[in-house]
Amino acid sequence: MRAFITSAIGVTCSAALVLPNAAPAGAAPDTSATAATEAADPAGVPGSTQSLPLSPLPDASMRATDAPSGTAEAGAVQGLPRRDVHPFSLVGVVWDDADAELHGAVEVRTRAIGSDSWSDWQDLETHNAEHAADPGSAERDSGTVRGSTAPLWVGNCDGVEVRVIPEASDDHDRATARVPLPEGLRLELVDPGEDPQQSPVAGTGEGDFEAAGAEFAGLVSGSGGRFATSAQTSLQASGQGRVLPALSKARTEAESEAEAGVAPGSKPYIGPRPTIITRKGWGADEKLREKDFAYTKSVKAAFIHHSATGNKYTCSQAPSVLRGIYRYHVKSSGWRDIGYNFAVDKCGTIYEGRAGGVTKAVQGAHTLGFNTDSMGIAVLGTFTTSDPPAAAVNAIAKLTAWKLGLFGANPSSRTTLVSGGGNRFKKGTKVKLNVISGHRDGFVTECPGTRLYKKLGSARTSSAHLQGR
């Protein structure tokens, strides 16, 4: 993914975390679009999505000095003039044909709730097709999938303006020729809804849960239910189960041996299970996604991504960012669930992504052509010119040491995957890849950003060390 999103974006809207659904005082939001979208959501699902059609902009809406070099003239621009809208925190642009590429620049600016000031223009990553289900898969061919930019986290806003500027074409006979924009361009404004009551995360470990029944690994995320005691059942019934606690290496290995039915003491190469915030913990409403799950045979590799949603979020806002991405992937892009199997925030907290069980080989929609026998881990942020925090890189090592270890994969080794089709490898090509790879290794893209990609070598070494290799 080309990560064009600017880290210095002027006035942002990130001050507030709780996002009301009511229109701001004195505003005249597009209630018809909002009501239609909200009515399509299952009853009781928190948050909302405003979907606003884009149209050609008048010449006066874009000065010549605003136009990026090599882009279209003002008459070819589509967008939405400044307007008041219902509160939102995440923004993206979608179009009808998932196979159509948007050749051009998508720029937005926003106004924070309670402010009269507008942000600078901010770029949305337009080349987002590589984050998707594989060609020919049931999810890709569902008929609901749309083309989409990467979403951008802007915080709590109630004003927006957008422009889509097509690139100049290669038609040398016409100086003003422009690449056509995809049909059905729409602006998507996502309100992720309020946060659920959070369980403590810092310092969470085995000892923190001993008094409540210790091993409740079977309670969450489809991990087998082998330790479902009465105490654990009580925990779940009382609204707990938001955190899958860390386990020591010894206990992790013992559970894996028991699950696999092998003799104790076989010393599998599995890293200790890290603390994981479950879908319940970050507030994923299961009524949004499809009911069924999709699985592959194994997890032979992990692809590392950055979400390209920008770095202007606090760690306490990470659950809201995830709910925004989840809603954007499902409601706006038409996917069955959030595309990533796991997410990591800038403070190193690990989150469960696509539903189906954190210990299982859940098929995601993260690396076009290589979603089979792999998992996708997204670090929340944009790391093309910004260094990823050490805590996030360490979390990648911990997560991969555990999850890859469950499937016998060596983080410092290489493996072979078969391409499902993409711009780097044709469908059916057998490709030798690092067990921990960057998204760009399987697709021509800048994802996971140059700065994060450079850290994957140290993540492989640390992950293998945690496995005891």
Short mmCIF file of C-alpha atoms in Angstrom, two decimals:
data_model
loop_
_atom_site.label_atom_id
_atom_site.label_comp_id
_atom_site.label_asym_id
_atom_site.label_seq_id
_atom_site.Cartn_x
_atom_site.Cartn_y
_atom_site.Cartn_z
CA MET A 1 0.00 0.00 0.00
CA ARG A 2 1.31 3.46 -0.86
CA ALA A 3 0.96 5.22 2.45
CA PHE A 4 0.40 8.86 1.47
CA ILE A 5 -1.33 9.79 4.72
CA THR A 6 0.36 12.78 6.27
CA SER A 7 1.40 12.50 9.90
CA ALA A 8 1.18 16.26 10.46
CA ILE A 9 -2.45 16.98 9.60
CA GLY A 10 -3.10 20.30 11.28
CA VAL A 11 -6.32 20.45 13.27
CA THR A 12 -7.52 16.94 14.03
CA CYS A 13 -10.67 15.68 15.67
CA SER A 14 -9.12 13.18 18.07
CA ALA A 15 -9.90 14.82 21.37
CA ALA A 16 -13.11 12.94 22.11
CA LEU A 17 -13.58 9.20 22.34
CA VAL A 18 -17.32 8.82 22.97
CA LEU A 19 -19.17 9.61 19.77
CA PRO A 20 -22.83 10.65 20.02
CA ASN A 21 -25.23 9.93 17.17
CA ALA A 22 -27.13 13.18 17.46
CA ALA A 23 -26.54 16.02 15.02
CA PRO A 24 -24.49 18.94 16.36
CA ALA A 25 -26.37 22.01 17.44
CA GLY A 26 -27.07 24.32 14.54
CA ALA A 27 -25.88 21.82 11.95
CA ALA A 28 -27.80 20.57 8.98
CA PRO A 29 -26.45 17.07 8.41
CA ASP A 30 -27.45 14.87 5.51
CA THR A 31 -30.05 12.99 7.54
CA SER A 32 -31.54 11.12 4.60
CA ALA A 33 -28.30 9.28 3.83
CA THR A 34 -27.64 8.65 7.51
CA ALA A 35 -31.11 7.32 8.22
CA ALA A 36 -31.02 4.96 5.26
CA THR A 37 -27.71 3.50 6.35
CA GLU A 38 -28.61 3.16 10.01
CA ALA A 39 -31.90 1.49 9.14
CA ALA A 40 -29.97 -1.25 7.32
CA ASP A 41 -27.99 -2.14 10.44
CA PRO A 42 -29.22 -4.87 12.81
CA ALA A 43 -31.14 -3.55 15.77
CA GLY A 44 -29.00 -2.56 18.71
CA VAL A 45 -25.69 -2.37 16.83
CA PRO A 46 -23.76 0.64 18.18
CA GLY A 47 -22.27 3.20 15.85
CA SER A 48 -23.37 4.26 12.39
CA THR A 49 -22.18 4.82 8.83
CA GLN A 50 -23.12 7.85 6.75
CA SER A 51 -22.78 7.10 3.03
CA LEU A 52 -22.83 10.24 0.88
CA PRO A 53 -22.63 10.19 -2.95
CA LEU A 54 -19.91 12.29 -4.59
CA SER A 55 -20.58 14.50 -7.62
CA PRO A 56 -18.60 16.77 -9.95
CA LEU A 57 -17.30 19.88 -8.22
CA PRO A 58 -17.47 23.37 -9.71
CA ASP A 59 -14.25 25.00 -10.85
CA ALA A 60 -14.30 27.36 -7.90
CA SER A 61 -14.03 24.46 -5.44
CA MET A 62 -10.42 23.82 -6.43
CA ARG A 63 -7.80 26.43 -7.22
CA ALA A 64 -5.00 25.62 -9.65
CA THR A 65 -2.52 25.95 -6.79
CA ASP A 66 -4.34 23.15 -4.94
CA ALA A 67 -3.95 20.60 -7.72
CA PRO A 68 -1.17 18.05 -7.22
CA SER A 69 1.29 17.83 -10.10
CA GLY A 70 0.05 15.66 -12.96
CA THR A 71 -3.56 15.50 -11.79
CA ALA A 72 -6.77 16.52 -13.46
CA GLU A 73 -8.12 19.99 -14.00
CA ALA A 74 -10.87 21.31 -11.77
CA GLY A 75 -13.67 20.20 -14.08
CA ALA A 76 -12.74 16.52 -13.69
CA VAL A 77 -12.77 16.59 -9.91
CA GLN A 78 -15.52 14.85 -7.93
CA GLY A 79 -16.24 15.42 -4.29
CA LEU A 80 -18.42 16.92 -1.62
CA PRO A 81 -18.34 20.60 -0.59
CA ARG A 82 -17.97 21.47 3.07
CA ARG A 83 -20.96 20.39 5.07
CA ASP A 84 -22.19 19.61 8.55
CA VAL A 85 -22.80 15.93 9.23
CA HIS A 86 -23.54 13.62 12.13
CA PRO A 87 -20.49 12.90 14.29
CA PHE A 88 -17.93 10.48 12.87
CA SER A 89 -14.32 9.49 13.55
CA LEU A 90 -13.17 7.48 10.53
CA VAL A 91 -13.52 8.35 6.85
CA GLY A 92 -13.03 6.53 3.55
CA VAL A 93 -14.25 6.52 -0.06
CA VAL A 94 -15.81 3.51 -1.81
CA TRP A 95 -17.03 2.78 -5.36
CA ASP A 96 -19.13 0.13 -7.08
CA ASP A 97 -16.61 -2.13 -8.86
CA ALA A 98 -14.11 -3.86 -6.58
CA ASP A 99 -11.91 -4.63 -9.61
CA ALA A 100 -11.72 -0.98 -10.69
CA GLU A 101 -8.65 0.96 -9.62
CA LEU A 102 -8.94 4.58 -8.54
CA HIS A 103 -6.16 6.42 -10.36
CA GLY A 104 -5.88 9.74 -8.62
CA ALA A 105 -5.76 11.46 -5.26
CA VAL A 106 -8.46 11.37 -2.58
CA GLU A 107 -8.23 14.23 -0.11
CA VAL A 108 -10.39 15.12 2.88
CA ARG A 109 -10.49 17.79 5.49
CA THR A 110 -12.54 17.75 8.63
CA ARG A 111 -13.78 19.95 11.46
CA ALA A 112 -13.64 18.88 15.08
CA ILE A 113 -16.82 18.98 17.12
CA GLY A 114 -17.01 22.28 18.98
CA SER A 115 -14.50 23.97 16.68
CA ASP A 116 -14.76 26.45 13.82
CA SER A 117 -11.37 25.44 12.42
CA TRP A 118 -10.80 22.94 9.63
CA SER A 119 -7.88 20.55 9.24
CA ASP A 120 -5.44 20.70 6.37
CA TRP A 121 -6.14 18.46 3.39
CA GLN A 122 -5.30 14.87 4.26
CA ASP A 123 -4.59 12.08 1.77
CA LEU A 124 -6.43 8.75 1.78
CA GLU A 125 -4.54 5.73 0.48
CA THR A 126 -6.24 4.89 -2.80
CA HIS A 127 -4.44 1.64 -3.64
CA ASN A 128 -6.20 -0.59 -1.14
CA ALA A 129 -7.24 -3.54 -3.34
CA GLU A 130 -4.38 -5.68 -2.07
CA HIS A 131 -6.16 -5.87 1.29
CA ALA A 132 -8.97 -8.17 0.21
CA ALA A 133 -10.21 -11.72 -0.12
CA ASP A 134 -8.51 -13.84 -2.80
CA PRO A 135 -9.86 -13.86 -6.36
CA GLY A 136 -12.39 -16.64 -6.85
CA SER A 137 -13.13 -17.03 -3.14
CA ALA A 138 -16.70 -17.03 -1.85
CA GLU A 139 -16.10 -13.77 0.01
CA ARG A 140 -14.69 -12.01 -3.05
CA ASP A 141 -17.49 -13.29 -5.30
CA SER A 142 -20.28 -12.54 -2.83
CA GLY A 143 -21.56 -9.62 -4.90
CA THR A 144 -21.28 -7.24 -1.96
CA VAL A 145 -17.60 -6.29 -2.26
CA ARG A 146 -16.77 -2.73 -3.36
CA GLY A 147 -13.65 -0.87 -4.28
CA SER A 148 -12.37 1.26 -1.41
CA THR A 149 -9.61 3.50 -0.17
CA ALA A 150 -7.93 2.78 3.11
CA PRO A 151 -9.88 4.38 5.97
CA LEU A 152 -8.40 7.34 7.84
CA TRP A 153 -8.89 7.94 11.57
CA VAL A 154 -9.65 11.63 12.21
CA GLY A 155 -11.20 11.57 15.68
CA ASN A 156 -14.50 13.15 16.72
CA CYS A 157 -15.73 15.41 13.89
CA ASP A 158 -18.99 16.84 12.59
CA GLY A 159 -17.83 18.61 9.42
CA VAL A 160 -16.27 17.20 6.25
CA GLU A 161 -15.13 18.14 2.74
CA VAL A 162 -13.71 15.77 0.14
CA ARG A 163 -12.26 15.93 -3.38
CA VAL A 164 -11.22 13.12 -5.72
CA ILE A 165 -8.72 14.30 -8.33
CA PRO A 166 -8.13 11.93 -11.26
CA GLU A 167 -4.70 11.50 -12.79
CA ALA A 168 -3.81 12.82 -16.23
CA SER A 169 -4.03 10.08 -18.85
CA ASP A 170 -1.34 9.00 -21.31
CA ASP A 171 -3.37 10.31 -24.26
CA HIS A 172 -0.84 12.69 -25.82
CA ASP A 173 -3.36 13.84 -28.43
CA ARG A 174 -5.46 15.52 -25.78
CA ALA A 175 -3.68 17.72 -23.30
CA THR A 176 -6.65 17.70 -20.94
CA ALA A 177 -7.40 13.96 -21.08
CA ARG A 178 -7.93 12.40 -17.66
CA VAL A 179 -8.22 8.85 -16.38
CA PRO A 180 -11.92 8.12 -15.72
CA LEU A 181 -12.86 7.77 -12.07
CA PRO A 182 -14.69 4.62 -10.93
CA GLU A 183 -18.47 4.67 -10.97
CA GLY A 184 -20.49 5.16 -7.81
CA LEU A 185 -18.03 7.11 -5.67
CA ARG A 186 -19.34 7.57 -2.12
CA LEU A 187 -17.92 9.12 1.01
CA GLU A 188 -18.19 6.85 4.06
CA LEU A 189 -18.23 8.48 7.50
CA VAL A 190 -17.99 5.97 10.32
CA ASP A 191 -19.02 6.47 13.93
CA PRO A 192 -17.55 3.48 15.81
CA GLY A 193 -19.92 3.89 18.75
CA GLU A 194 -19.15 3.95 22.43
CA ASP A 195 -16.52 1.80 24.09
CA PRO A 196 -17.61 -1.25 26.10
CA GLN A 197 -16.60 -1.38 29.74
CA GLN A 198 -12.98 -2.42 29.59
CA SER A 199 -11.20 -5.00 31.71
CA PRO A 200 -7.74 -3.99 32.96
CA VAL A 201 -4.98 -4.70 30.45
CA ALA A 202 -1.75 -3.46 31.98
CA GLY A 203 -0.04 -6.17 33.94
CA THR A 204 -2.62 -8.77 33.01
CA GLY A 205 -1.20 -12.26 33.43
CA GLU A 206 -1.85 -15.66 34.89
CA GLY A 207 -1.74 -14.49 38.49
CA ASP A 208 -4.41 -11.86 37.91
CA PHE A 209 -6.95 -14.54 37.07
CA GLU A 210 -6.13 -17.26 39.63
CA ALA A 211 -8.80 -16.17 42.09
CA ALA A 212 -11.45 -16.21 39.40
CA GLY A 213 -10.79 -19.70 38.13
CA ALA A 214 -7.38 -19.38 36.48
CA GLU A 215 -7.37 -20.98 33.05
CA PHE A 216 -10.38 -19.59 31.20
CA ALA A 217 -8.75 -20.09 27.81
CA GLY A 218 -11.77 -22.04 26.63
CA LEU A 219 -14.11 -19.17 27.36
CA VAL A 220 -13.18 -16.89 24.50
CA SER A 221 -12.46 -17.05 20.81
CA GLY A 222 -13.28 -20.70 20.21
CA SER A 223 -10.22 -22.08 21.98
CA GLY A 224 -11.82 -25.40 22.79
CA GLY A 225 -13.57 -24.98 26.12
CA ARG A 226 -11.28 -27.51 27.78
CA PHE A 227 -11.07 -25.49 30.99
CA ALA A 228 -14.71 -24.43 31.23
CA THR A 229 -15.24 -24.47 34.99
CA SER A 230 -18.19 -23.09 36.92
CA ALA A 231 -16.07 -20.11 37.95
CA GLN A 232 -15.23 -19.36 34.33
CA THR A 233 -18.84 -19.69 33.26
CA SER A 234 -19.70 -17.15 35.94
CA LEU A 235 -17.02 -14.82 34.59
CA GLN A 236 -18.48 -14.90 31.12
CA ALA A 237 -22.03 -14.48 32.35
CA SER A 238 -21.03 -11.41 34.36
CA GLY A 239 -19.59 -9.66 31.32
CA GLN A 240 -15.95 -10.68 31.65
CA GLY A 241 -14.02 -12.62 28.99
CA ARG A 242 -12.78 -9.41 27.42
CA VAL A 243 -9.15 -10.37 27.93
CA LEU A 244 -7.45 -13.64 27.09
CA PRO A 245 -4.70 -13.64 29.72
CA ALA A 246 -1.04 -14.33 29.14
CA LEU A 247 0.25 -17.80 29.93
CA SER A 248 3.76 -18.94 30.74
CA LYS A 249 5.66 -20.91 28.15
CA ALA A 250 5.30 -24.07 30.22
CA ARG A 251 1.55 -23.75 30.47
CA THR A 252 1.22 -22.80 26.82
CA GLU A 253 3.17 -25.89 25.83
CA ALA A 254 1.14 -28.09 28.17
CA GLU A 255 -2.12 -26.86 26.69
CA SER A 256 -0.81 -27.41 23.17
CA GLU A 257 0.30 -30.95 24.01
CA ALA A 258 -3.08 -31.74 25.51
CA GLU A 259 -4.89 -30.26 22.52
CA ALA A 260 -2.74 -32.24 20.07
CA GLY A 261 -2.95 -35.44 22.11
CA VAL A 262 0.82 -35.89 22.34
CA ALA A 263 2.80 -37.10 25.33
CA PRO A 264 3.80 -34.43 27.87
CA GLY A 265 7.39 -33.29 27.68
CA SER A 266 7.67 -33.30 23.89
CA LYS A 267 8.87 -29.68 24.14
CA PRO A 268 7.13 -28.11 21.17
CA TYR A 269 8.57 -24.85 19.86
CA ILE A 270 5.77 -22.56 21.00
CA GLY A 271 6.18 -19.15 22.54
CA PRO A 272 4.20 -18.17 25.63
CA ARG A 273 0.72 -16.95 24.86
CA PRO A 274 0.57 -13.15 25.11
CA THR A 275 -2.33 -11.20 26.54
CA ILE A 276 -4.96 -10.71 23.84
CA ILE A 277 -7.92 -8.34 23.92
CA THR A 278 -10.83 -10.34 22.52
CA ARG A 279 -13.44 -9.09 20.10
CA LYS A 280 -15.72 -8.64 23.08
CA GLY A 281 -13.01 -6.57 24.73
CA TRP A 282 -12.74 -4.03 21.92
CA GLY A 283 -16.48 -3.98 21.35
CA ALA A 284 -16.99 -5.88 18.08
CA ASP A 285 -20.72 -6.31 17.64
CA GLU A 286 -21.16 -9.80 16.20
CA LYS A 287 -24.45 -8.84 14.53
CA LEU A 288 -22.53 -6.84 11.93
CA ARG A 289 -20.50 -9.70 10.42
CA GLU A 290 -21.56 -12.89 8.66
CA LYS A 291 -22.48 -15.72 10.99
CA ASP A 292 -20.26 -18.39 9.47
CA PHE A 293 -16.48 -18.69 9.70
CA ALA A 294 -13.94 -19.57 7.02
CA TYR A 295 -10.85 -21.67 7.80
CA THR A 296 -7.73 -22.81 6.00
CA LYS A 297 -5.71 -25.94 6.72
CA SER A 298 -2.80 -24.34 8.53
CA VAL A 299 -0.98 -21.13 9.46
CA LYS A 300 2.35 -21.38 7.68
CA ALA A 301 3.13 -17.67 7.51
CA ALA A 302 2.27 -14.31 9.03
CA PHE A 303 1.93 -11.19 6.86
CA ILE A 304 2.60 -7.91 8.63
CA HIS A 305 0.63 -4.80 7.65
CA HIS A 306 0.11 -1.25 8.73
CA SER A 307 -3.49 -0.08 8.75
CA ALA A 308 -2.59 3.24 7.02
CA THR A 309 -5.19 4.94 9.24
CA GLY A 310 -2.65 7.49 10.47
CA ASN A 311 -0.87 7.84 13.79
CA LYS A 312 -3.11 10.46 15.40
CA TYR A 313 -4.76 8.15 17.91
CA THR A 314 -4.12 7.43 21.56
CA CYS A 315 -3.80 3.88 22.85
CA SER A 316 -7.06 4.32 24.76
CA GLN A 317 -8.71 5.08 21.41
CA ALA A 318 -7.39 1.90 19.74
CA PRO A 319 -10.63 -0.07 20.39
CA SER A 320 -12.56 2.72 18.67
CA VAL A 321 -10.14 2.66 15.73
CA LEU A 322 -10.67 -1.10 15.45
CA ARG A 323 -14.46 -0.78 15.58
CA GLY A 324 -14.23 1.86 12.88
CA ILE A 325 -12.10 -0.39 10.63
CA TYR A 326 -14.42 -3.34 11.35
CA ARG A 327 -17.51 -1.37 10.37
CA TYR A 328 -15.76 0.07 7.29
CA HIS A 329 -14.63 -3.38 6.13
CA VAL A 330 -18.11 -4.88 6.57
CA LYS A 331 -20.61 -2.10 5.86
CA SER A 332 -18.62 0.02 3.40
CA SER A 333 -16.29 -2.45 1.64
CA GLY A 334 -18.73 -5.37 1.76
CA TRP A 335 -16.44 -7.94 3.43
CA ARG A 336 -17.70 -10.70 5.69
CA ASP A 337 -15.75 -9.41 8.72
CA ILE A 338 -12.72 -7.29 9.53
CA GLY A 339 -9.94 -8.38 7.19
CA TYR A 340 -7.05 -8.80 9.65
CA ASN A 341 -6.65 -11.79 11.96
CA PHE A 342 -4.99 -9.68 14.64
CA ALA A 343 -4.17 -6.04 15.30
CA VAL A 344 -1.49 -4.38 17.40
CA ASP A 345 -1.63 -0.78 18.64
CA LYS A 346 1.27 1.63 19.20
CA CYS A 347 1.51 0.60 22.87
CA GLY A 348 1.95 -3.08 21.98
CA THR A 349 -1.53 -4.26 22.95
CA ILE A 350 -2.69 -7.24 20.87
CA TYR A 351 -6.29 -7.54 19.66
CA GLU A 352 -8.23 -10.43 18.18
CA GLY A 353 -9.33 -9.59 14.64
CA ARG A 354 -11.47 -11.73 12.34
CA ALA A 355 -13.79 -14.04 14.27
CA GLY A 356 -13.45 -17.80 14.35
CA GLY A 357 -11.01 -18.52 17.17
CA VAL A 358 -7.59 -17.10 17.99
CA THR A 359 -6.02 -20.57 18.07
CA LYS A 360 -7.54 -21.62 14.74
CA ALA A 361 -6.48 -21.14 11.10
CA VAL A 362 -9.07 -18.47 10.32
CA GLN A 363 -8.99 -17.26 6.73
CA GLY A 364 -8.70 -13.51 6.57
CA ALA A 365 -8.85 -10.87 3.83
CA HIS A 366 -5.53 -9.14 4.33
CA THR A 367 -3.06 -10.14 1.60
CA LEU A 368 -4.62 -10.54 -1.83
CA GLY A 369 -3.51 -13.88 -3.25
CA PHE A 370 -2.08 -15.24 0.01
CA ASN A 371 -4.96 -15.50 2.47
CA THR A 372 -4.75 -19.31 2.46
CA ASP A 373 -2.55 -20.90 5.15
CA SER A 374 -1.53 -17.52 6.53
CA MET A 375 -2.57 -14.90 9.05
CA GLY A 376 -2.56 -11.11 8.82
CA ILE A 377 -1.36 -8.83 11.61
CA ALA A 378 -2.03 -5.10 11.24
CA VAL A 379 -0.15 -2.53 13.29
CA LEU A 380 -2.52 0.40 13.75
CA GLY A 381 -0.85 3.41 12.16
CA THR A 382 1.15 4.52 9.13
CA PHE A 383 4.84 3.66 9.04
CA THR A 384 6.17 4.83 5.70
CA THR A 385 8.14 7.72 7.18
CA SER A 386 7.44 7.17 10.90
CA ASP A 387 9.21 4.51 12.95
CA PRO A 388 6.96 1.90 14.58
CA PRO A 389 7.17 1.92 18.37
CA ALA A 390 9.37 -0.79 19.87
CA ALA A 391 6.36 -2.02 21.85
CA ALA A 392 4.50 -2.77 18.63
CA VAL A 393 7.44 -4.67 17.12
CA ASN A 394 7.83 -6.67 20.35
CA ALA A 395 4.13 -7.50 20.24
CA ILE A 396 4.53 -8.87 16.70
CA ALA A 397 7.32 -11.13 17.97
CA LYS A 398 5.25 -12.38 20.92
CA LEU A 399 2.13 -12.99 18.87
CA THR A 400 3.91 -14.82 16.06
CA ALA A 401 6.01 -16.93 18.45
CA TRP A 402 2.79 -18.24 19.97
CA LYS A 403 0.42 -18.50 17.00
CA LEU A 404 2.95 -19.80 14.47
CA GLY A 405 4.22 -22.20 17.11
CA LEU A 406 0.76 -23.75 17.42
CA PHE A 407 1.17 -24.84 13.79
CA GLY A 408 4.83 -25.85 13.98
CA ALA A 409 6.14 -22.87 11.99
CA ASN A 410 9.65 -21.49 12.61
CA PRO A 411 9.57 -17.65 12.56
CA SER A 412 13.17 -17.44 11.32
CA SER A 413 12.64 -19.88 8.46
CA ARG A 414 10.98 -19.80 5.05
CA THR A 415 7.90 -21.55 3.74
CA THR A 416 6.09 -22.12 0.46
CA LEU A 417 2.65 -20.70 -0.30
CA VAL A 418 0.61 -20.98 -3.49
CA SER A 419 -0.54 -17.66 -4.94
CA GLY A 420 -4.26 -17.16 -5.40
CA GLY A 421 -3.54 -14.40 -7.93
CA GLY A 422 -2.18 -10.88 -7.66
CA ASN A 423 0.10 -8.30 -9.25
CA ARG A 424 3.36 -9.90 -8.10
CA PHE A 425 2.65 -13.61 -8.60
CA LYS A 426 0.23 -15.29 -10.99
CA LYS A 427 -2.42 -17.64 -9.66
CA GLY A 428 -1.00 -21.08 -8.94
CA THR A 429 2.60 -19.91 -8.55
CA LYS A 430 4.49 -21.59 -5.72
CA VAL A 431 6.26 -18.84 -3.81
CA LYS A 432 9.03 -19.16 -1.22
CA LEU A 433 8.47 -16.57 1.51
CA ASN A 434 9.74 -15.73 4.95
CA VAL A 435 7.48 -17.23 7.61
CA ILE A 436 7.15 -13.66 8.91
CA SER A 437 6.73 -11.56 5.77
CA GLY A 438 5.68 -8.03 5.00
CA HIS A 439 2.62 -7.46 2.86
CA ARG A 440 4.91 -6.21 0.06
CA ASP A 441 6.53 -9.64 -0.17
CA GLY A 442 3.33 -11.06 -1.64
CA PHE A 443 2.01 -8.03 -3.49
CA VAL A 444 3.48 -4.93 -5.15
CA THR A 445 2.68 -2.42 -2.42
CA GLU A 446 4.44 -0.22 0.11
CA CYS A 447 2.57 -1.85 2.99
CA PRO A 448 3.56 -2.30 5.82
CA GLY A 449 5.50 0.92 5.29
CA THR A 450 9.25 1.12 4.80
CA ARG A 451 10.02 1.82 8.46
CA LEU A 452 7.99 -1.14 9.78
CA TYR A 453 9.25 -3.47 7.05
CA LYS A 454 12.84 -2.79 8.16
CA LYS A 455 11.97 -4.04 11.66
CA LEU A 456 10.76 -7.48 10.55
CA GLY A 457 14.23 -9.03 10.75
CA SER A 458 14.49 -8.27 14.47
CA ALA A 459 10.90 -9.48 14.95
CA ARG A 460 11.82 -12.84 13.35
CA THR A 461 14.84 -13.24 15.62
CA SER A 462 12.90 -12.36 18.77
CA SER A 463 9.98 -14.59 17.80
CA ALA A 464 12.23 -17.61 17.24
CA HIS A 465 13.97 -16.95 20.57
CA LEU A 466 10.60 -16.89 22.35
CA GLN A 467 9.84 -20.26 20.80
CA GLY A 468 13.04 -21.63 22.35
CA ARG A 469 14.94 -22.01 19.08
#
